[in-house]
mmCIF file of C-alpha atoms in Angstrom:
data_model
loop_
_atom_site.group_PDB
_atom_site.id
_atom_site.type_symbol
_atom_site.label_atom_id
_atom_site.label_comp_id
_atom_site.label_asym_id
_atom_site.label_seq_id
_atom_site.Cartn_x
_atom_site.Cartn_y
_atom_site.Cartn_z
ATOM 1 C CA MET A 1 -8.648 -2.001 -3.691
ATOM 2 C CA ARG A 2 -7.756 0.956 -5.849
ATOM 3 C CA ARG A 3 -8.000 3.162 -2.662
ATOM 4 C CA VAL A 4 -5.400 1.019 -0.940
ATOM 5 C CA CYS A 5 -3.367 0.809 -3.454
ATOM 6 C CA GLU A 6 -3.083 4.548 -3.858
ATOM 7 C CA ARG A 7 -2.261 5.026 -0.233
ATOM 8 C CA LEU A 8 0.301 2.445 -0.030
ATOM 9 C CA LEU A 9 2.286 3.809 -2.979
ATOM 10 C CA VAL A 10 1.572 7.583 -1.913
ATOM 11 C CA SER A 11 3.647 6.684 1.550
ATOM 12 C CA ASP A 12 6.336 5.131 -0.363
ATOM 13 C CA LEU A 13 6.651 8.338 -2.467
ATOM 14 C CA ARG A 14 6.488 10.558 0.618
ATOM 15 C CA LEU A 15 9.603 8.448 2.348
ATOM 16 C CA ALA A 16 11.341 8.628 -0.978
ATOM 17 C CA CYS A 17 10.973 12.242 -1.197
ATOM 18 C CA ARG A 18 12.151 12.896 2.523
ATOM 19 C CA ASN A 19 15.366 11.183 2.080
ATOM 20 C CA SER A 20 17.326 12.992 -0.503
ATOM 21 C CA ALA A 21 20.023 10.477 -1.214
ATOM 22 C CA THR A 22 17.614 7.850 -2.655
ATOM 23 C CA SER A 23 14.643 10.148 -3.537
ATOM 24 C CA SER A 24 15.495 10.313 -7.297
ATOM 25 C CA ALA A 25 16.009 6.395 -7.848
ATOM 26 C CA ALA A 26 12.718 5.875 -5.690
ATOM 27 C CA ILE A 27 10.731 8.433 -7.408
ATOM 28 C CA SER A 28 12.076 7.390 -10.827
ATOM 29 C CA ASN A 29 10.289 3.895 -10.282
ATOM 30 C CA HIS A 30 7.261 5.007 -10.061
ATOM 31 C CA ASP A 31 7.411 7.963 -12.827
ATOM 32 C CA ALA A 32 8.235 11.213 -10.952
ATOM 33 C CA THR A 33 5.876 13.063 -13.388
ATOM 34 C CA GLU A 34 3.010 11.690 -11.781
ATOM 35 C CA CYS A 35 4.092 11.836 -8.208
ATOM 36 C CA PRO A 36 1.059 13.065 -6.286
ATOM 37 C CA ILE A 37 3.225 14.908 -3.921
ATOM 38 C CA THR A 38 5.002 16.979 -6.760
ATOM 39 C CA SER A 39 2.450 17.231 -9.168
ATOM 40 C CA GLY A 40 -0.817 16.346 -7.817
ATOM 41 C CA GLY A 41 -1.065 13.488 -10.865
ATOM 42 C CA PRO A 42 -3.115 10.865 -10.562
ATOM 43 C CA VAL A 43 -1.333 7.539 -9.091
ATOM 44 C CA LYS A 44 -2.292 4.179 -10.962
ATOM 45 C CA CYS A 45 -2.845 1.332 -8.859
ATOM 46 C CA PRO A 46 -0.149 -1.659 -10.087
ATOM 47 C CA ALA A 47 -2.971 -4.428 -9.151
ATOM 48 C CA GLU A 48 -5.893 -2.474 -11.581
ATOM 49 C CA ALA A 49 -3.518 -3.811 -14.834
ATOM 50 C CA ALA A 50 -3.034 -7.089 -13.261
ATOM 51 C CA ALA A 51 -6.756 -7.582 -12.798
ATOM 52 C CA PRO A 52 -8.584 -10.384 -14.537
ATOM 53 C CA ALA A 53 -11.476 -9.313 -16.782
ATOM 54 C CA PRO A 54 -15.049 -10.275 -15.339
ATOM 55 C CA GLN A 55 -16.411 -13.645 -16.100
ATOM 56 C CA ALA A 56 -19.548 -13.731 -18.240
ATOM 57 C CA SER A 57 -22.519 -15.227 -15.753
ATOM 58 C CA ARG A 58 -22.584 -19.157 -16.379
ATOM 59 C CA PRO A 59 -26.188 -20.711 -16.781
ATOM 60 C CA PHE A 60 -27.815 -22.656 -14.111
ATOM 61 C CA SER A 61 -27.274 -25.872 -15.882
ATOM 62 C CA ALA A 62 -23.595 -25.186 -15.312
ATOM 63 C CA ILE A 63 -23.885 -25.809 -11.444
ATOM 64 C CA PRO A 64 -22.261 -29.005 -11.128
ATOM 65 C CA GLY A 65 -23.999 -31.652 -9.446
ATOM 66 C CA PRO A 66 -25.116 -35.532 -9.476
ATOM 67 C CA GLY A 67 -28.032 -34.915 -11.810
ATOM 68 C CA GLN A 68 -31.012 -37.150 -11.188
ATOM 69 C CA LEU A 69 -29.248 -39.006 -8.648
ATOM 70 C CA SER A 70 -30.609 -36.633 -5.813
ATOM 71 C CA MET A 71 -29.531 -37.363 -2.208
ATOM 72 C CA VAL A 72 -30.178 -41.313 -2.387
ATOM 73 C CA GLY A 73 -27.042 -43.686 -2.332
ATOM 74 C CA LEU A 74 -24.272 -41.220 -2.632
ATOM 75 C CA ARG A 75 -22.629 -42.946 0.008
ATOM 76 C CA ASP A 76 -23.021 -46.246 -2.199
ATOM 77 C CA LEU A 77 -24.331 -45.929 -5.763
ATOM 78 C CA ARG A 78 -24.896 -49.329 -6.282
ATOM 79 C CA SER A 79 -27.946 -49.246 -3.685
ATOM 80 C CA SER A 80 -29.029 -45.802 -5.241
ATOM 81 C CA MET A 81 -32.692 -46.998 -6.049
ATOM 82 C CA ARG A 82 -33.424 -48.668 -2.402
ATOM 83 C CA ARG A 83 -36.422 -47.654 -0.856
ATOM 84 C CA PHE A 84 -35.544 -44.751 1.672
ATOM 85 C CA ASP A 85 -36.117 -45.816 5.618
ATOM 86 C CA GLU A 86 -35.121 -44.086 8.876
ATOM 87 C CA THR A 87 -31.473 -45.556 8.509
ATOM 88 C CA SER A 88 -30.911 -43.822 5.271
ATOM 89 C CA ILE A 89 -32.547 -40.399 6.277
ATOM 90 C CA ARG A 90 -30.315 -40.206 9.037
ATOM 91 C CA GLY A 91 -27.120 -40.574 6.624
ATOM 92 C CA TYR A 92 -28.358 -37.457 4.879
ATOM 93 C CA PHE A 93 -25.738 -35.343 6.545
ATOM 94 C CA GLY A 94 -23.156 -37.859 5.400
ATOM 95 C CA ALA A 95 -24.629 -37.591 1.983
ATOM 96 C CA LEU A 96 -24.017 -33.567 2.018
ATOM 97 C CA VAL A 97 -20.445 -34.189 2.762
ATOM 98 C CA ASP A 98 -19.886 -36.618 0.002
ATOM 99 C CA LEU A 99 -21.732 -33.991 -2.414
ATOM 100 C CA HIS A 100 -18.988 -31.002 -1.411
ATOM 101 C CA ALA A 101 -16.276 -33.704 -1.571
ATOM 102 C CA MET A 102 -17.343 -34.386 -5.085
ATOM 103 C CA TYR A 103 -18.550 -31.358 -6.498
ATOM 104 C CA GLY A 104 -17.003 -28.260 -4.581
ATOM 105 C CA ASP A 105 -18.951 -25.176 -3.023
ATOM 106 C CA VAL A 106 -21.758 -25.032 -4.837
ATOM 107 C CA VAL A 107 -23.873 -28.036 -5.880
ATOM 108 C CA ARG A 108 -27.141 -28.541 -7.755
ATOM 109 C CA VAL A 109 -28.985 -31.507 -6.936
ATOM 110 C CA GLU A 110 -32.037 -32.407 -9.135
ATOM 111 C CA GLN A 111 -34.978 -33.718 -6.927
ATOM 112 C CA GLY A 112 -36.843 -35.571 -9.919
ATOM 113 C CA TRP A 113 -40.646 -35.858 -10.317
ATOM 114 C CA GLY A 114 -41.013 -32.077 -11.522
ATOM 115 C CA ARG A 115 -40.150 -31.052 -7.947
ATOM 116 C CA GLY A 116 -37.373 -28.861 -9.863
ATOM 117 C CA ALA A 117 -33.350 -28.666 -8.063
ATOM 118 C CA VAL A 118 -31.993 -27.834 -4.896
ATOM 119 C CA VAL A 119 -28.789 -25.747 -4.702
ATOM 120 C CA HIS A 120 -26.149 -26.428 -1.870
ATOM 121 C CA ILE A 121 -24.093 -23.593 -0.697
ATOM 122 C CA PHE A 122 -21.242 -25.059 1.391
ATOM 123 C CA ASP A 123 -18.790 -21.442 1.843
ATOM 124 C CA PRO A 124 -20.074 -19.182 4.004
ATOM 125 C CA GLU A 125 -19.287 -16.076 2.523
ATOM 126 C CA ASP A 126 -21.210 -17.472 -0.507
ATOM 127 C CA ALA A 127 -24.255 -17.921 1.946
ATOM 128 C CA LYS A 128 -23.950 -14.562 3.111
ATOM 129 C CA LYS A 129 -24.204 -13.276 -0.565
ATOM 130 C CA VAL A 130 -27.505 -15.188 -0.855
ATOM 131 C CA LEU A 131 -28.984 -13.771 2.361
ATOM 132 C CA MET A 132 -27.797 -10.180 1.419
ATOM 133 C CA ALA A 133 -29.425 -10.462 -1.909
ATOM 134 C CA ASP A 134 -32.844 -11.729 -0.357
ATOM 135 C CA GLY A 135 -34.407 -7.988 -0.306
ATOM 136 C CA ARG A 136 -37.899 -7.173 1.234
ATOM 137 C CA GLN A 137 -39.396 -9.850 0.350
ATOM 138 C CA PRO A 138 -37.195 -13.476 0.277
ATOM 139 C CA HIS A 139 -38.246 -16.617 -1.454
ATOM 140 C CA ILE A 140 -39.023 -19.288 1.443
ATOM 141 C CA VAL A 141 -38.739 -22.842 0.508
ATOM 142 C CA PRO A 142 -41.543 -24.430 2.564
ATOM 143 C CA LEU A 143 -40.380 -25.846 5.884
ATOM 144 C CA GLN A 144 -42.326 -28.872 5.696
ATOM 145 C CA GLU A 145 -43.707 -29.485 2.027
ATOM 146 C CA THR A 146 -46.525 -32.242 4.066
ATOM 147 C CA THR A 147 -47.778 -29.476 6.573
ATOM 148 C CA GLN A 148 -48.210 -26.916 3.367
ATOM 149 C CA LYS A 149 -50.228 -29.527 1.989
ATOM 150 C CA TYR A 150 -52.512 -30.355 5.030
ATOM 151 C CA ARG A 151 -53.136 -26.669 5.688
ATOM 152 C CA GLU A 152 -54.065 -25.906 1.909
ATOM 153 C CA MET A 153 -56.441 -28.834 2.419
ATOM 154 C CA LYS A 154 -58.014 -27.904 5.564
ATOM 155 C CA GLY A 155 -58.259 -24.177 4.147
ATOM 156 C CA MET A 156 -55.861 -22.932 6.928
ATOM 157 C CA ASN A 157 -53.455 -19.976 6.703
ATOM 158 C CA PRO A 158 -50.277 -21.670 5.653
ATOM 159 C CA GLY A 159 -48.157 -19.857 8.053
ATOM 160 C CA LEU A 160 -44.857 -17.899 7.965
ATOM 161 C CA GLY A 161 -42.842 -20.888 6.965
ATOM 162 C CA ASN A 162 -44.752 -21.451 3.864
ATOM 163 C CA LEU A 163 -45.513 -17.844 3.190
ATOM 164 C CA ASN A 164 -43.961 -15.804 -0.126
ATOM 165 C CA GLY A 165 -44.618 -12.183 -1.486
ATOM 166 C CA GLU A 166 -47.062 -9.504 -0.161
ATOM 167 C CA GLU A 167 -48.863 -12.346 2.431
ATOM 168 C CA TRP A 168 -45.601 -13.165 4.170
ATOM 169 C CA TYR A 169 -44.522 -9.406 4.453
ATOM 170 C CA ARG A 170 -47.795 -8.481 6.250
ATOM 171 C CA LEU A 171 -47.323 -11.309 8.728
ATOM 172 C CA ARG A 172 -43.829 -10.820 9.332
ATOM 173 C CA SER A 173 -43.993 -7.271 9.524
ATOM 174 C CA ALA A 174 -47.222 -7.535 12.121
ATOM 175 C CA VAL A 175 -44.820 -9.780 14.454
ATOM 176 C CA GLN A 176 -41.534 -8.099 14.202
ATOM 177 C CA GLN A 177 -41.593 -5.932 16.988
ATOM 178 C CA ALA A 178 -42.108 -8.639 19.152
ATOM 179 C CA MET A 179 -39.704 -10.581 17.599
ATOM 180 C CA MET A 180 -36.675 -8.985 16.770
ATOM 181 C CA ARG A 181 -36.137 -6.369 19.481
ATOM 182 C CA PRO A 182 -33.153 -7.128 21.963
ATOM 183 C CA GLN A 183 -35.577 -6.014 24.822
ATOM 184 C CA ALA A 184 -37.946 -8.693 23.769
ATOM 185 C CA VAL A 185 -35.453 -11.352 25.109
ATOM 186 C CA LEU A 186 -35.095 -9.446 28.565
ATOM 187 C CA GLN A 187 -39.059 -9.963 28.708
ATOM 188 C CA TYR A 188 -39.024 -13.837 28.261
ATOM 189 C CA LEU A 189 -35.782 -14.191 30.583
ATOM 190 C CA PRO A 190 -38.005 -14.682 33.767
ATOM 191 C CA PHE A 191 -40.284 -16.929 32.586
ATOM 192 C CA VAL A 192 -37.457 -18.983 30.673
ATOM 193 C CA ASN A 193 -35.877 -19.551 33.708
ATOM 194 C CA GLN A 194 -39.080 -20.292 35.789
ATOM 195 C CA VAL A 195 -39.711 -23.226 33.357
ATOM 196 C CA ALA A 196 -35.680 -24.151 33.739
ATOM 197 C CA ASP A 197 -35.783 -24.035 37.733
ATOM 198 C CA ASP A 198 -38.578 -26.365 37.392
ATOM 199 C CA LEU A 199 -37.016 -28.799 34.908
ATOM 200 C CA ILE A 200 -33.988 -29.060 36.767
ATOM 201 C CA LYS A 201 -36.219 -30.242 39.613
ATOM 202 C CA HIS A 202 -38.211 -32.580 37.148
ATOM 203 C CA ILE A 203 -34.984 -34.162 36.428
ATOM 204 C CA ASN A 204 -33.905 -34.934 40.017
ATOM 205 C CA GLY A 205 -37.163 -36.252 40.427
ATOM 206 C CA SER A 206 -37.198 -38.571 37.395
ATOM 207 C CA LEU A 207 -33.701 -40.121 38.331
ATOM 208 C CA ASP A 208 -33.786 -44.474 38.217
ATOM 209 C CA LYS A 209 -31.735 -46.433 40.378
ATOM 210 C CA ARG A 210 -28.703 -45.742 38.725
ATOM 211 C CA GLY A 211 -28.978 -41.977 38.567
ATOM 212 C CA GLU A 212 -30.307 -41.750 34.986
ATOM 213 C CA ALA A 213 -33.180 -40.228 33.421
ATOM 214 C CA ASP A 214 -34.818 -40.255 29.681
ATOM 215 C CA MET A 215 -33.696 -36.921 28.470
ATOM 216 C CA ARG A 216 -35.129 -37.811 24.853
ATOM 217 C CA LEU A 217 -38.374 -37.575 27.258
ATOM 218 C CA ILE A 218 -38.010 -35.150 29.478
ATOM 219 C CA SER A 219 -36.777 -32.343 26.902
ATOM 220 C CA GLY A 220 -39.750 -32.795 25.332
ATOM 221 C CA ARG A 221 -41.670 -32.362 27.946
ATOM 222 C CA TRP A 222 -39.387 -28.867 28.551
ATOM 223 C CA ALA A 223 -39.790 -27.571 25.266
ATOM 224 C CA LEU A 224 -43.827 -28.051 25.326
ATOM 225 C CA GLU A 225 -43.949 -26.116 28.994
ATOM 226 C CA ALA A 226 -41.614 -23.290 27.869
ATOM 227 C CA ALA A 227 -43.347 -22.849 24.586
ATOM 228 C CA GLY A 228 -46.767 -22.765 26.566
ATOM 229 C CA LEU A 229 -45.686 -20.170 28.793
ATOM 230 C CA THR A 230 -44.114 -17.924 26.071
ATOM 231 C CA VAL A 231 -46.715 -18.533 23.319
ATOM 232 C CA PHE A 232 -49.715 -19.024 25.414
ATOM 233 C CA GLU A 233 -48.667 -17.495 28.471
ATOM 234 C CA LYS A 234 -49.547 -20.273 30.775
ATOM 235 C CA ARG A 235 -48.444 -23.255 32.267
ATOM 236 C CA LEU A 236 -49.449 -26.287 30.375
ATOM 237 C CA GLY A 237 -48.413 -28.919 33.507
ATOM 238 C CA ALA A 238 -45.888 -30.972 31.324
ATOM 239 C CA PHE A 239 -43.701 -31.480 34.242
ATOM 240 C CA ASP A 240 -46.559 -32.698 36.745
ATOM 241 C CA ASP A 241 -50.657 -32.879 36.192
ATOM 242 C CA ASN A 242 -50.476 -33.125 32.336
ATOM 243 C CA MET A 243 -47.436 -35.303 31.879
ATOM 244 C CA LYS A 244 -49.169 -37.967 29.946
ATOM 245 C CA TRP A 245 -50.945 -35.235 27.933
ATOM 246 C CA ALA A 246 -47.907 -33.856 26.890
ATOM 247 C CA ASP A 247 -46.064 -37.071 25.959
ATOM 248 C CA LYS A 248 -48.670 -38.057 23.900
ATOM 249 C CA LEU A 249 -48.545 -34.633 22.103
ATOM 250 C CA VAL A 250 -44.691 -34.637 21.855
ATOM 251 C CA ALA A 251 -44.916 -38.172 20.336
ATOM 252 C CA ILE A 252 -47.637 -37.102 17.795
ATOM 253 C CA ASN A 253 -45.455 -34.173 16.860
ATOM 254 C CA ARG A 254 -42.069 -36.634 16.013
ATOM 255 C CA GLU A 255 -44.091 -39.010 14.095
ATOM 256 C CA ILE A 256 -44.856 -35.817 12.311
ATOM 257 C CA PHE A 257 -41.673 -34.864 11.379
ATOM 258 C CA GLN A 258 -40.181 -38.627 10.913
ATOM 259 C CA LEU A 259 -43.139 -39.282 8.237
ATOM 260 C CA SER A 260 -42.572 -35.936 6.808
ATOM 261 C CA ALA A 261 -38.996 -36.547 6.016
ATOM 262 C CA LYS A 262 -40.023 -39.845 4.951
ATOM 263 C CA LEU A 263 -42.175 -38.604 2.254
ATOM 264 C CA LYS A 264 -39.977 -35.882 1.145
ATOM 265 C CA PHE A 265 -37.312 -38.813 0.242
ATOM 266 C CA SER A 266 -39.676 -40.438 -1.800
ATOM 267 C CA ALA A 267 -41.724 -40.426 -5.053
ATOM 268 C CA PRO A 268 -44.275 -37.619 -4.293
ATOM 269 C CA PHE A 269 -46.918 -39.682 -5.084
ATOM 270 C CA TYR A 270 -49.086 -38.608 -2.118
ATOM 271 C CA LYS A 271 -49.146 -35.197 -3.999
ATOM 272 C CA LEU A 272 -51.268 -36.830 -6.619
ATOM 273 C CA VAL A 273 -53.491 -39.599 -4.860
ATOM 274 C CA SER A 274 -53.905 -40.360 -1.108
ATOM 275 C CA THR A 275 -51.418 -43.091 -0.122
ATOM 276 C CA PRO A 276 -51.140 -44.758 3.275
ATOM 277 C CA LYS A 277 -48.322 -42.905 4.516
ATOM 278 C CA TRP A 278 -50.165 -39.435 3.514
ATOM 279 C CA ARG A 279 -53.383 -40.938 5.241
ATOM 280 C CA LYS A 280 -51.312 -41.389 8.560
ATOM 281 C CA MET A 281 -49.983 -38.047 8.063
ATOM 282 C CA VAL A 282 -53.318 -36.528 7.869
ATOM 283 C CA GLU A 283 -54.551 -38.548 11.071
ATOM 284 C CA LEU A 284 -51.540 -37.229 12.994
ATOM 285 C CA GLU A 285 -51.662 -33.774 11.921
ATOM 286 C CA ASP A 286 -55.196 -33.797 13.061
ATOM 287 C CA SER A 287 -54.782 -35.399 16.292
ATOM 288 C CA PHE A 288 -52.186 -32.675 16.900
ATOM 289 C CA TYR A 289 -54.104 -29.788 16.004
ATOM 290 C CA ALA A 290 -57.168 -30.653 17.971
ATOM 291 C CA GLU A 291 -54.976 -30.498 20.785
ATOM 292 C CA ALA A 292 -53.065 -27.287 19.863
ATOM 293 C CA MET A 293 -56.341 -25.363 18.503
ATOM 294 C CA THR A 294 -57.376 -26.143 22.012
ATOM 295 C CA LEU A 295 -54.811 -24.270 23.330
ATOM 296 C CA ILE A 296 -54.670 -21.388 20.665
ATOM 297 C CA GLU A 297 -58.511 -20.581 21.277
ATOM 298 C CA GLU A 298 -58.586 -20.510 24.610
ATOM 299 C CA ALA A 299 -55.428 -18.259 24.730
ATOM 300 C CA ILE A 300 -57.026 -15.779 22.214
ATOM 301 C CA LYS A 301 -60.192 -15.670 24.131
ATOM 302 C CA LYS A 302 -58.414 -14.856 27.360
ATOM 303 C CA LEU A 303 -55.669 -12.381 25.976
ATOM 304 C CA LYS A 304 -58.717 -10.358 24.439
ATOM 305 C CA GLU A 305 -60.410 -10.225 27.596
ATOM 306 C CA LYS A 306 -57.727 -8.747 29.069
ATOM 307 C CA ALA A 307 -56.928 -6.571 26.023
ATOM 308 C CA THR A 308 -56.504 -2.763 27.050
ATOM 309 C CA ALA A 309 -56.251 0.235 24.479
ATOM 310 C CA GLY A 310 -52.829 1.685 24.283
ATOM 311 C CA SER A 311 -49.531 0.906 23.413
ATOM 312 C CA SER A 312 -48.262 -2.660 23.291
ATOM 313 C CA GLU A 313 -44.760 -1.726 23.321
ATOM 314 C CA ASN A 314 -44.219 -3.999 26.689
ATOM 315 C CA LEU A 315 -46.588 -6.579 25.697
ATOM 316 C CA ARG A 316 -45.267 -10.325 25.473
ATOM 317 C CA PHE A 317 -45.808 -12.335 22.300
ATOM 318 C CA ALA A 318 -49.266 -13.749 22.345
ATOM 319 C CA SER A 319 -50.744 -10.676 23.627
ATOM 320 C CA HIS A 320 -48.873 -8.406 21.150
ATOM 321 C CA LEU A 321 -50.398 -10.410 18.254
ATOM 322 C CA VAL A 322 -53.807 -9.989 19.758
ATOM 323 C CA ASN A 323 -53.521 -6.464 19.901
ATOM 324 C CA LYS A 324 -52.481 -6.058 16.113
ATOM 325 C CA ASP A 325 -55.983 -4.860 14.522
ATOM 326 C CA GLU A 326 -54.164 -5.823 11.062
ATOM 327 C CA LEU A 327 -54.089 -9.717 12.188
ATOM 328 C CA SER A 328 -57.540 -11.601 12.171
ATOM 329 C CA ASP A 329 -57.890 -14.634 14.738
ATOM 330 C CA SER A 330 -56.872 -17.256 11.984
ATOM 331 C CA ASP A 331 -53.832 -15.190 11.502
ATOM 332 C CA VAL A 332 -53.005 -15.307 15.293
ATOM 333 C CA ALA A 333 -53.609 -18.876 15.436
ATOM 334 C CA VAL A 334 -51.210 -19.865 12.630
ATOM 335 C CA ARG A 335 -48.752 -17.744 13.893
ATOM 336 C CA PHE A 336 -48.789 -19.741 16.856
ATOM 337 C CA ASN A 337 -48.292 -22.686 14.905
ATOM 338 C CA PHE A 338 -45.805 -21.238 12.210
#
C-alpha cells in the first residue's frame, strides 16, 4: 500500500513540476521540501496516517454461534430436541445457510458431549487464509468418525483421511507423485474414456419403455467400474457379468454413509457402548471390507509379480504404490480404501 501511494504521489508531483504555471501551487500541497524529484526525500503515504491500529486477537470463545444447540433445529427451534432422521439430515445445508444469516462469516458450533467445537468459515478469502496456514502437516478432521473407529477396532491403518502428523506426511509423500503431477491425469484418461464409452452403451441398454433409466443405480456401477480400473488396474464387470455384485457393494456403501451421518448427528453413545446402530455399522463395514480386501489382495499380488526394477515414473497409481519400498502391504491396502 505504501509503495502504491508513493508511486501515485510521485506521478502527481512530476506532472506538477512540468507545468510551470501550476507547479508551485501543486507542490506546495505536498510540501515542496520533501519532493522526491527536487530533494530525493521520502514521501509519506497519506493512507498511512489514517490506517487504524491493529486490533488485538480475540479469544476463541468470542466467535459467535448457537452454543450447545449444534445443528439441530436451527430452522425450527421448537423442535431442537427431536431425534435426527434422514429428513432432518437432508436439512443440514439449510441449517448452514441459517447459521450464516444469523451469525456472520465465521461461526462456532459446540457439538456437545465432549466433542469440542466446529468453526464454519463462509467467506472464501477467510477459507483461503486458513488453508494457506496449514503448513507441512495440516490437521485433518476425520472424514468419517465411524470409519476411523471401525479401523482402530480392527487394527487397520486409519488411512490418509483419518491420520495426522508424521504418519500422515509419510503416506502422503509416498503417493504425491502419482496423485499431484499434471501428467498423471493424462495417464488415466484413456482408461476413464474406455469406461465412459461403456457407460453410454450400458445406459442405452437399460432404457425402459418410456426411454428412462435408473441413473442413481447406474452411476453407482460406473463409479465402481471406473475406480476398479484406476485403482486395481482391472475391469470389475459392473456393467455386465458382475452387475449384481456391484449393485450389492454400492448399496452397502450407501448404507454406511447414511448410518454414519445419523451417528454423527446423534449423541455419541456408540463410542462408549455397543449400540444397535453401531452394531449395524460394524456389520456393514465387515461386508464391505470382505469384498474390498479380496480385490486389494489380488491386485497387490498381481502387481508385485509383474513389478520390475527401475524408475516408477510412468507407473499407474496402484503399480506406483506397490513399487514404493517405504510402503508396506497394509499401507498400500488402506491407501486403496482411503
